[in-house]
PDB file of C-alpha atoms in Angstrom:
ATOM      1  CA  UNK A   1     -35.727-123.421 -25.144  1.00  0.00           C
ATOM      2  CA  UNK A   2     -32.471-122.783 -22.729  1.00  0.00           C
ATOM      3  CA  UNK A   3     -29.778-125.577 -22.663  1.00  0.00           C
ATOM      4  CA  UNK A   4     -31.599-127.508 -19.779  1.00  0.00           C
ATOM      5  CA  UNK A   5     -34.682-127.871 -22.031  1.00  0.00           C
ATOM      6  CA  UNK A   6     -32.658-129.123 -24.641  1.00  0.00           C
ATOM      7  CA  UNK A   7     -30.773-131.256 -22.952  1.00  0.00           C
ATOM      8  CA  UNK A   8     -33.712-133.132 -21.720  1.00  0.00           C
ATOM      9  CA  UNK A   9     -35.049-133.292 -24.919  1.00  0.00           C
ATOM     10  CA  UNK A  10     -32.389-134.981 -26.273  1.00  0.00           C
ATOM     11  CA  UNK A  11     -32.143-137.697 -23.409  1.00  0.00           C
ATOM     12  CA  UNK A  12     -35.900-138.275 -24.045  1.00  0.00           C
ATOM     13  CA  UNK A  13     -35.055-138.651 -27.935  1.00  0.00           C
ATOM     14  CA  UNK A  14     -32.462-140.670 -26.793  1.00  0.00           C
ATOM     15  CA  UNK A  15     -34.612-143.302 -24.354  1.00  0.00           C
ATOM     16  CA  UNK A  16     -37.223-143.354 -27.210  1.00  0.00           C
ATOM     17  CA  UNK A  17     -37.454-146.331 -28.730  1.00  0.00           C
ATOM     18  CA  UNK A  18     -39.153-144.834 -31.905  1.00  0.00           C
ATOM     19  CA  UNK A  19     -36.344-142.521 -32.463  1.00  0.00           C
ATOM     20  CA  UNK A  20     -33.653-145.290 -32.172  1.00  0.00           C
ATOM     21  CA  UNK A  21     -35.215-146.862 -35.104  1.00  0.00           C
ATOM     22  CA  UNK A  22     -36.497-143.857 -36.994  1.00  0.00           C
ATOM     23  CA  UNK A  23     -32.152-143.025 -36.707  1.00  0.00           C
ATOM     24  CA  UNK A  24     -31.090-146.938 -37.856  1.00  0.00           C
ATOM     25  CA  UNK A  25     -33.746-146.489 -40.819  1.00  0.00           C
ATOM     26  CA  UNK A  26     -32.263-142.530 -41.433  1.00  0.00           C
ATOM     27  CA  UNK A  27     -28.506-144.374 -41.831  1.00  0.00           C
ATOM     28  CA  UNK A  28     -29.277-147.328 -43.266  1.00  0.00           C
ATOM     29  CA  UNK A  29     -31.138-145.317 -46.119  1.00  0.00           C
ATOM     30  CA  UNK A  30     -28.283-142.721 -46.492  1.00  0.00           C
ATOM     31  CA  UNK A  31     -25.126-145.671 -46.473  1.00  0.00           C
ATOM     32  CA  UNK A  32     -27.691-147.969 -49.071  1.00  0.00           C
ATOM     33  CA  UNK A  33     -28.889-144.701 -51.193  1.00  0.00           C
ATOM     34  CA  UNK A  34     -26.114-141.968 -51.121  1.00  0.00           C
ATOM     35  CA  UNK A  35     -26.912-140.353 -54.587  1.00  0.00           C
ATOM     36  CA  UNK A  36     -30.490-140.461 -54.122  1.00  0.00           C
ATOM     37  CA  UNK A  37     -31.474-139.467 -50.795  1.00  0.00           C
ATOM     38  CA  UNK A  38     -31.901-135.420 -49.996  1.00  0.00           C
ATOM     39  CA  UNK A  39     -33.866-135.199 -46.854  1.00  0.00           C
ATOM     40  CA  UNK A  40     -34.884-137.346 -44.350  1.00  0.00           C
ATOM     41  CA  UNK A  41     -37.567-136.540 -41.498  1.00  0.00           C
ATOM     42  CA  UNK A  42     -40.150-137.446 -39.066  1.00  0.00           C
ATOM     43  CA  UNK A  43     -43.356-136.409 -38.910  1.00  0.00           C
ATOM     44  CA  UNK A  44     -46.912-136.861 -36.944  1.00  0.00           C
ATOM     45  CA  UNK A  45     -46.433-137.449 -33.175  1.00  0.00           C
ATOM     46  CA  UNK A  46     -42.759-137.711 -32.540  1.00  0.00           C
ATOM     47  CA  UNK A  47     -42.303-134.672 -35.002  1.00  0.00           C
ATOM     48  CA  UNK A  48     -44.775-132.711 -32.649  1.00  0.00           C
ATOM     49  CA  UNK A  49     -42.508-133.769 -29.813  1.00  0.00           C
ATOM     50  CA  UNK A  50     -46.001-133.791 -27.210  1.00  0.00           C
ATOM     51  CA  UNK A  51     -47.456-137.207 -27.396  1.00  0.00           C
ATOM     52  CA  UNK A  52     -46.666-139.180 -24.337  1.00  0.00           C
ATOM     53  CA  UNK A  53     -43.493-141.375 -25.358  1.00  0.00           C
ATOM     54  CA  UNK A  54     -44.818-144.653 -24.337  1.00  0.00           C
ATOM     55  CA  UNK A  55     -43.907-145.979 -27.926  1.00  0.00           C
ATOM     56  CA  UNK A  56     -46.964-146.833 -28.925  1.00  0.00           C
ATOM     57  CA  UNK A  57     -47.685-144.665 -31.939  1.00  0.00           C
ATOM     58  CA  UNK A  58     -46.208-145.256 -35.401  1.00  0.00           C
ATOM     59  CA  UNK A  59     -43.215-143.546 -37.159  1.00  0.00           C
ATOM     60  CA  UNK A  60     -43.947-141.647 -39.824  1.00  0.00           C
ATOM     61  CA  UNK A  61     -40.841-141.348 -41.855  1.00  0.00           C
ATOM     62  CA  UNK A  62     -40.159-139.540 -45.208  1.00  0.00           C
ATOM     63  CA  UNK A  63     -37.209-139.957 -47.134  1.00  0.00           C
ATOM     64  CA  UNK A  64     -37.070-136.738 -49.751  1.00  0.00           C
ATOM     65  CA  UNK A  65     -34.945-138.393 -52.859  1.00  0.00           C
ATOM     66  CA  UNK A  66     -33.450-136.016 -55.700  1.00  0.00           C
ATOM     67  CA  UNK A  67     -35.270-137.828 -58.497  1.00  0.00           C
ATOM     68  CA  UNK A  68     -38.852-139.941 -58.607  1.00  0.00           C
ATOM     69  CA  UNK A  69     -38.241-143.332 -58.246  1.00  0.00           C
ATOM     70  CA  UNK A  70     -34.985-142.849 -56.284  1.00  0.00           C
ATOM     71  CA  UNK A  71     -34.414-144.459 -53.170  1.00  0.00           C
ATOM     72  CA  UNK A  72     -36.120-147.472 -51.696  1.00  0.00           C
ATOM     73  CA  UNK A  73     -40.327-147.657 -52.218  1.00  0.00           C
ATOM     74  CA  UNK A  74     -42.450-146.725 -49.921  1.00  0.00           C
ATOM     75  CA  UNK A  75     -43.060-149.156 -47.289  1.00  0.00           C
ATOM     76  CA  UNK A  76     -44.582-150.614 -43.838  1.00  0.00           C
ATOM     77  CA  UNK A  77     -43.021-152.567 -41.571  1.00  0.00           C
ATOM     78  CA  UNK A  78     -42.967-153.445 -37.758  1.00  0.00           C
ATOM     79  CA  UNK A  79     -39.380-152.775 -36.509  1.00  0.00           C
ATOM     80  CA  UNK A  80     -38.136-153.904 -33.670  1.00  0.00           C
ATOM     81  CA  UNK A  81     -41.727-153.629 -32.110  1.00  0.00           C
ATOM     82  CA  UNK A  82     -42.209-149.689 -33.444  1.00  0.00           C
ATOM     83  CA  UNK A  83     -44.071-149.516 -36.713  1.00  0.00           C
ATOM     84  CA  UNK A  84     -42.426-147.472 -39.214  1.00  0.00           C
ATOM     85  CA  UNK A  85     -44.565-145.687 -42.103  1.00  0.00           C
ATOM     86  CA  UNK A  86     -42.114-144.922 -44.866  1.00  0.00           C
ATOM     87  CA  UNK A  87     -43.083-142.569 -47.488  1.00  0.00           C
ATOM     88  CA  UNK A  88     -40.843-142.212 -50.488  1.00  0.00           C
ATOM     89  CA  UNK A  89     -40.832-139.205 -52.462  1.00  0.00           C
ATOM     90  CA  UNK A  90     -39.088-137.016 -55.293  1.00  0.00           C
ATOM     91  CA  UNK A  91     -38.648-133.196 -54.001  1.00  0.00           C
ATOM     92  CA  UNK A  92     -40.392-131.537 -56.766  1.00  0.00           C
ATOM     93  CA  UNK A  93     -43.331-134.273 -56.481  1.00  0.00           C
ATOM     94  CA  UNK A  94     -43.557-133.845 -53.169  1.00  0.00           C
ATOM     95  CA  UNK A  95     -43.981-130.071 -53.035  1.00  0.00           C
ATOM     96  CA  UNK A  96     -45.963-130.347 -55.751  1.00  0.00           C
ATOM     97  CA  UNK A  97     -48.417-131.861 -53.237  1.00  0.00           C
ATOM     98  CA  UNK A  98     -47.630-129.264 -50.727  1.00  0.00           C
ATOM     99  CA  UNK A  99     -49.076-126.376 -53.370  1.00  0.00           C
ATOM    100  CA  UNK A 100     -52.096-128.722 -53.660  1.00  0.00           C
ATOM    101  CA  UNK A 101     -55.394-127.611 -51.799  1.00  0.00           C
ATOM    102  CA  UNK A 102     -57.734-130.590 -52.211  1.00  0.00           C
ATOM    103  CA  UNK A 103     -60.602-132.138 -50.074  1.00  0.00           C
ATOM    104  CA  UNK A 104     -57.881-133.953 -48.182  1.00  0.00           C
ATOM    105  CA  UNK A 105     -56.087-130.955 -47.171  1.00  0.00           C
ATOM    106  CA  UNK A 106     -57.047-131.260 -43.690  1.00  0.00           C
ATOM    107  CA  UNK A 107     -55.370-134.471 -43.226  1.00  0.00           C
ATOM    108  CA  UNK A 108     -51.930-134.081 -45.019  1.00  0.00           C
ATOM    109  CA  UNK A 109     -51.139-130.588 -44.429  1.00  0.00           C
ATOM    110  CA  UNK A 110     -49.139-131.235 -40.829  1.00  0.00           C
ATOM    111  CA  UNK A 111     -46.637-132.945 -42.846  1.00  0.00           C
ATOM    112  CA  UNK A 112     -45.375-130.173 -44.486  1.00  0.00           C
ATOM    113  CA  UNK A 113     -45.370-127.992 -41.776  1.00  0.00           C
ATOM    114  CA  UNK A 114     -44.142-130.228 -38.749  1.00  0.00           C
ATOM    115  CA  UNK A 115     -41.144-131.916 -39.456  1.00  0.00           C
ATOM    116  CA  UNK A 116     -38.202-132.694 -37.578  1.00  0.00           C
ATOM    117  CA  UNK A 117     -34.974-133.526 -39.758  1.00  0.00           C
ATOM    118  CA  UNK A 118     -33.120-136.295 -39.313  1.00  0.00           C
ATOM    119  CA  UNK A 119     -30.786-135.301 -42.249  1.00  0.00           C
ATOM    120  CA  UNK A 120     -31.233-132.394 -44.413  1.00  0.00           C
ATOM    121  CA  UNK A 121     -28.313-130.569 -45.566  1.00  0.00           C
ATOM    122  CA  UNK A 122     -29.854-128.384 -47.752  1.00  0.00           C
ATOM    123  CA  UNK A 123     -32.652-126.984 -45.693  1.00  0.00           C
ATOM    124  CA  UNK A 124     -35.062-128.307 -47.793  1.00  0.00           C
ATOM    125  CA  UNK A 125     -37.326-129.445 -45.492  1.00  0.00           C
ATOM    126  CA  UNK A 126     -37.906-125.589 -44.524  1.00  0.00           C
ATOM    127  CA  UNK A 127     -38.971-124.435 -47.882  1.00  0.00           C
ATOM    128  CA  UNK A 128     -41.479-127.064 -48.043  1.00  0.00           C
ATOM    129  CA  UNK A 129     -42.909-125.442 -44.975  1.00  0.00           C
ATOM    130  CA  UNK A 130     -42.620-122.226 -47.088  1.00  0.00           C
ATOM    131  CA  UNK A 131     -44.045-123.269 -49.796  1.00  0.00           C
ATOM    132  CA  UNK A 132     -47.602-124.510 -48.147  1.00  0.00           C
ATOM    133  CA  UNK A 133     -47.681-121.888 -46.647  1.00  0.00           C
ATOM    134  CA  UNK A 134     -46.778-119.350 -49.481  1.00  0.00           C
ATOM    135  CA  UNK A 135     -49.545-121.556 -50.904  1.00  0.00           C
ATOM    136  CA  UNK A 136     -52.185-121.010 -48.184  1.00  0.00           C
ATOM    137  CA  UNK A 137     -51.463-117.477 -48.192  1.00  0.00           C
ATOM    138  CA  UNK A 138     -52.200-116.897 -51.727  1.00  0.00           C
ATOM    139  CA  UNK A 139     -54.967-119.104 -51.723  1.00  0.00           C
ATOM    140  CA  UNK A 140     -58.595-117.880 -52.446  1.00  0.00           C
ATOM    141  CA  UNK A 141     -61.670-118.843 -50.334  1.00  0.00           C
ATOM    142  CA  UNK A 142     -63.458-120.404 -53.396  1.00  0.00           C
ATOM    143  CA  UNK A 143     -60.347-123.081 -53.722  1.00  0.00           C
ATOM    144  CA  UNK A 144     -60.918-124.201 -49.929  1.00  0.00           C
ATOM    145  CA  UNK A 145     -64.878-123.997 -51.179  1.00  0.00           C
ATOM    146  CA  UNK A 146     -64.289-126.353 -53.948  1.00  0.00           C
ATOM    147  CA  UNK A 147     -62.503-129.055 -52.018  1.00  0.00           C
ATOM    148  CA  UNK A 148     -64.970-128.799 -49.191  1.00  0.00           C
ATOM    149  CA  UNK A 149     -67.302-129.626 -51.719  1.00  0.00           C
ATOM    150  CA  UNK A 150     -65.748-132.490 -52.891  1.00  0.00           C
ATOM    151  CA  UNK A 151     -65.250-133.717 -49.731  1.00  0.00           C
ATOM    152  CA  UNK A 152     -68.978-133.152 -48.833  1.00  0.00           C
ATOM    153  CA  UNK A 153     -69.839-135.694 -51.773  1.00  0.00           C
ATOM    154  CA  UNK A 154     -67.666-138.574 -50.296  1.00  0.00           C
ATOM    155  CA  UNK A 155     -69.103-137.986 -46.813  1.00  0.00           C
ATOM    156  CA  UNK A 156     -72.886-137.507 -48.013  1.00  0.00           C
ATOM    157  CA  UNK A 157     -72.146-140.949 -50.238  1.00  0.00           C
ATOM    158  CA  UNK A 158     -70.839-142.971 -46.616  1.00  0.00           C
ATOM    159  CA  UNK A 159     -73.671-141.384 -44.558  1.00  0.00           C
ATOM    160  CA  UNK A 160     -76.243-142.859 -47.248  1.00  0.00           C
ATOM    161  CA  UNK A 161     -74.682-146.372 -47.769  1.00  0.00           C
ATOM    162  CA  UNK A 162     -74.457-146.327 -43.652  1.00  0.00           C
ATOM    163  CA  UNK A 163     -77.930-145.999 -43.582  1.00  0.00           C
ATOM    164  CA  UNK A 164     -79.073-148.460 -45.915  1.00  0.00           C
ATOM    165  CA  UNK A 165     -76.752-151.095 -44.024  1.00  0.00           C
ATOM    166  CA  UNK A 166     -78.193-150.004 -41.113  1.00  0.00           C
ATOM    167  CA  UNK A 167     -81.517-150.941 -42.864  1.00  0.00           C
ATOM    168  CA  UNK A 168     -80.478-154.158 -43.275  1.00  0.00           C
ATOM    169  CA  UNK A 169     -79.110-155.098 -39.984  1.00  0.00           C
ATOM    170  CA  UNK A 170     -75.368-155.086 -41.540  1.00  0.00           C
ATOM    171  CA  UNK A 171     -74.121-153.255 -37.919  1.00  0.00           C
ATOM    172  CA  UNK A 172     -70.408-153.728 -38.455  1.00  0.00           C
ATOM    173  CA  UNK A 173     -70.563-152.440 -41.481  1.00  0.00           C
ATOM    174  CA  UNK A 174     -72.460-149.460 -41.472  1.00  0.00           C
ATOM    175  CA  UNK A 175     -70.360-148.374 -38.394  1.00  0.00           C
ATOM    176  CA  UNK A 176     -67.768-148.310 -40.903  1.00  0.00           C
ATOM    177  CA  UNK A 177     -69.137-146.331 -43.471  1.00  0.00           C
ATOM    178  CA  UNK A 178     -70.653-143.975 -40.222  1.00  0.00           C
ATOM    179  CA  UNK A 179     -66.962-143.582 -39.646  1.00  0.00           C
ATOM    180  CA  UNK A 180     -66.244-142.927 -42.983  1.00  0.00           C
ATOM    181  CA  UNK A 181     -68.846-140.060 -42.843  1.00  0.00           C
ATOM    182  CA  UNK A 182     -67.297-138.294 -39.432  1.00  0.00           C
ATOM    183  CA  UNK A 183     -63.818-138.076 -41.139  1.00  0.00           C
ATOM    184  CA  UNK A 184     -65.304-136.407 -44.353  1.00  0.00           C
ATOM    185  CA  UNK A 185     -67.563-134.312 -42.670  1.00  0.00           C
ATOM    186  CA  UNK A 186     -64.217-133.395 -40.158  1.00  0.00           C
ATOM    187  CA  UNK A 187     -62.300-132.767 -43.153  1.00  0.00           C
ATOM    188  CA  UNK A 188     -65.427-130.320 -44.769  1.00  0.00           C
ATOM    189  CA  UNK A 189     -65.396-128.467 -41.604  1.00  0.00           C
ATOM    190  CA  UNK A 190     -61.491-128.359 -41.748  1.00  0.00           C
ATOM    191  CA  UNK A 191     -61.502-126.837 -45.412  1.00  0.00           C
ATOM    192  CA  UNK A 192     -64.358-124.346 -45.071  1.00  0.00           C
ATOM    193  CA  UNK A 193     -62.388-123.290 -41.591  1.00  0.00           C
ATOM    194  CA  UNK A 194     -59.164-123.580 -42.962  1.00  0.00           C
ATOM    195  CA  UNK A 195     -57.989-125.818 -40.128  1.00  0.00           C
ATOM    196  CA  UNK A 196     -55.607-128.454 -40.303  1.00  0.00           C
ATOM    197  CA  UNK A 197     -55.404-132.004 -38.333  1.00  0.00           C
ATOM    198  CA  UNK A 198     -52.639-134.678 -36.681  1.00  0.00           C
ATOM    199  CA  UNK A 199     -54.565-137.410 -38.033  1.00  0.00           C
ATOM    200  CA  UNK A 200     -57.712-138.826 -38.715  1.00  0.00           C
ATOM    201  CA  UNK A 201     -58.724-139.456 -35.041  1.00  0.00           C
ATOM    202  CA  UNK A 202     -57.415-135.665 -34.346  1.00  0.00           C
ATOM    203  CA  UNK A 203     -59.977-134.249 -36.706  1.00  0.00           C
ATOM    204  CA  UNK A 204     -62.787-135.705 -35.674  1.00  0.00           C
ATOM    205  CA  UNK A 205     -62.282-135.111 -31.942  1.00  0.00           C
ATOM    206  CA  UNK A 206     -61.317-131.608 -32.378  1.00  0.00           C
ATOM    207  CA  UNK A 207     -64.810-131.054 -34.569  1.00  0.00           C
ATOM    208  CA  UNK A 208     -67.165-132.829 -32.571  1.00  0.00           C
ATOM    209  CA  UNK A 209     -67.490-135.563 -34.186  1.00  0.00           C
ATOM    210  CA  UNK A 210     -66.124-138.557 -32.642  1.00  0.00           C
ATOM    211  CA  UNK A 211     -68.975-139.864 -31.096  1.00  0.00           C
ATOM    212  CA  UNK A 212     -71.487-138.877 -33.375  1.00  0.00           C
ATOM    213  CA  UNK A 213     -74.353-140.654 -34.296  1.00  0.00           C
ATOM    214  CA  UNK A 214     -76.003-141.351 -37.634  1.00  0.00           C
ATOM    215  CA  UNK A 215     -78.869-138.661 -37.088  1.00  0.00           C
ATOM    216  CA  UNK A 216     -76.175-136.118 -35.340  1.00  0.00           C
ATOM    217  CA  UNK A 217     -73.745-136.931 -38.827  1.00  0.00           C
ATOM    218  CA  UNK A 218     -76.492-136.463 -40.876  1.00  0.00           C
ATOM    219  CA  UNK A 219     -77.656-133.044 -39.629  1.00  0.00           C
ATOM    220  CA  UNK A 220     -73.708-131.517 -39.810  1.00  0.00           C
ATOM    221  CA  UNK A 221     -73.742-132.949 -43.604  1.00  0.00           C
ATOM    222  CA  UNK A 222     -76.936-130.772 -44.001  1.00  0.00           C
ATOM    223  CA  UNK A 223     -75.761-127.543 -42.339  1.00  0.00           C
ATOM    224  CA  UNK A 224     -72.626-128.158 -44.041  1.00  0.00           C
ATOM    225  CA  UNK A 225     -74.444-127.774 -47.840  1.00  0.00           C
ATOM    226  CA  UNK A 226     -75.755-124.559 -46.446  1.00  0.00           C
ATOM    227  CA  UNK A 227     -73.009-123.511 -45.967  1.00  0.00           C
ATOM    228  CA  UNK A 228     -71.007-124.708 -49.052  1.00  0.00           C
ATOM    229  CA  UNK A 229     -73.951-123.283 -51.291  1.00  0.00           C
ATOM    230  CA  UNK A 230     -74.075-119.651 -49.298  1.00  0.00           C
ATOM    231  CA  UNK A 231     -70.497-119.986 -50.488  1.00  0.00           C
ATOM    232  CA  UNK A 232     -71.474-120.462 -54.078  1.00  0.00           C
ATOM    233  CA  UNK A 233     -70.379-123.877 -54.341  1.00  0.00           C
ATOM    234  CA  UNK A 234     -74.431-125.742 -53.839  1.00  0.00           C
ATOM    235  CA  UNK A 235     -73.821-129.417 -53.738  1.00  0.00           C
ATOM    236  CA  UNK A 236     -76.832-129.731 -56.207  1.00  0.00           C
ATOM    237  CA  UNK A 237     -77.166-128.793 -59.601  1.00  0.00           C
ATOM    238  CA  UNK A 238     -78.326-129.942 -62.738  1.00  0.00           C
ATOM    239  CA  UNK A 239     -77.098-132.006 -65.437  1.00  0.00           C
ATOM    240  CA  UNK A 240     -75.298-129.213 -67.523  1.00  0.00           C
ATOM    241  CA  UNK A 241     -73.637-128.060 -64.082  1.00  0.00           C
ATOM    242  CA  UNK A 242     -72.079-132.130 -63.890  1.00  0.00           C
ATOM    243  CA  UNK A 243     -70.775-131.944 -67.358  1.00  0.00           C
ATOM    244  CA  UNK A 244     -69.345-128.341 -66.927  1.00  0.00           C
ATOM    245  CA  UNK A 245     -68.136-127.500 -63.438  1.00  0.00           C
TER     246      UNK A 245
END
């Protein structure tokens, strides 16, 4: 980026609403919590820096604190018309969940590698994007397996209870458990692909599934324990394989 590009960058920052209150929440944190706070960043679309600045999307904020428990808690408010998601989190808790690969993976792993800083003296902020990775690199395919697996479970569960709603002429409900059963079946696809998503509405665009219907979920659930049990992770098994696996 030359200093043109940056310089427009900033001015954007600058007429962003989001960013004006991302920045009053930032000093306000740091002047309330001095000992506490370590880091403080954005993430999702304004971290990304390519969504279309109309103000519309949330702020996802995280404020790193020394210590669990420091800080303010977690919170969600509207500010100033721009709704702020504020996660609160001790460092070493927090990158213990970026060393974690689990059947939400797919959904939480943009957050450690996307971040812009609003205040990080340390550079903490960049080993937590070295430490997922670091994580991902050392990472064997039968962990990814695993958590695709437990994934598939939660997604085969929805798809099922969808159905049966469906049965009973409960519409608005079993389009919510069909939607349910898209984002697990996105996140399954993400795991045994080792792909990573903005957001919930990211993953199931980017697999197909947005629009999916109940037969077209159903059939990507059963291709996807074909897969999983070519793998050596088979989503059946008997009662000796519950109580020992």
């Amino acid at each position: 980026m030359d200093a043109s590009d940056a310089y427009a960058e900033t001015e954007r920052y600058r007429d962003d609403p989001r960013w004006r209150v991302a920045e009053r929440v930032r000093d306000a944190a740091l002047r309330r919590f001095p000992a506490d706070i370590l880091a403080v960043a954005v993430h999702g679309p304004l971290a990304h820096g390519d969504d279309d600045g109309g103000g519309d999307s949330e702020v996802g904020l995280l404020l790193v604190t020394y210590r669990p428990g420091g800080g303010p808690p977690p919170a969600t408010r509207r500010v100033d018309g721009v709704l702020v998601d504020l996660t609160v989190a001790g460092a070493d808790d927090y990158l213990g969940q970026a060393r974690t690969i689990g059947p939400l993976w797919p959904l939480t792993a943009d957050r450690y590698v996307t971040t812009r800083a609003l205040h990080d003296p340390t550079g903490w902020l960049r080993s937590l994007r070295d430490e997922h990775l670091a994580r991902l690199a050392r990472a064997r395919p039968a962990e990814f397996s695993t958590a695709a697996r437990r994934a598939w479970y939660r997604g085969s569960a929805a798809h099922a209870r969808a159905l049966r709603l469906a049965e009973w002429y409960e519409t608005d409900q079993a389009l919510l458990m069909l939607g349910e059963a898209r984002l697990a079946a996105a996140t399954v696809q993400g795991l045994l692909s080792r792909t990573y998503f903005r957001n919930p509405g990211d993953a199931v665009r980017r697999t197909g599934l947005a629009g999916a219907d109940m037969t077209e979920v159903g059939t990507v659930l059963a291709r996807q324990a074909e897969e999983l049990a070519a793998r050596g992770r088979p989503v059946d098994g008997t009662v000796d394989d519950l109580l020992t696996t």
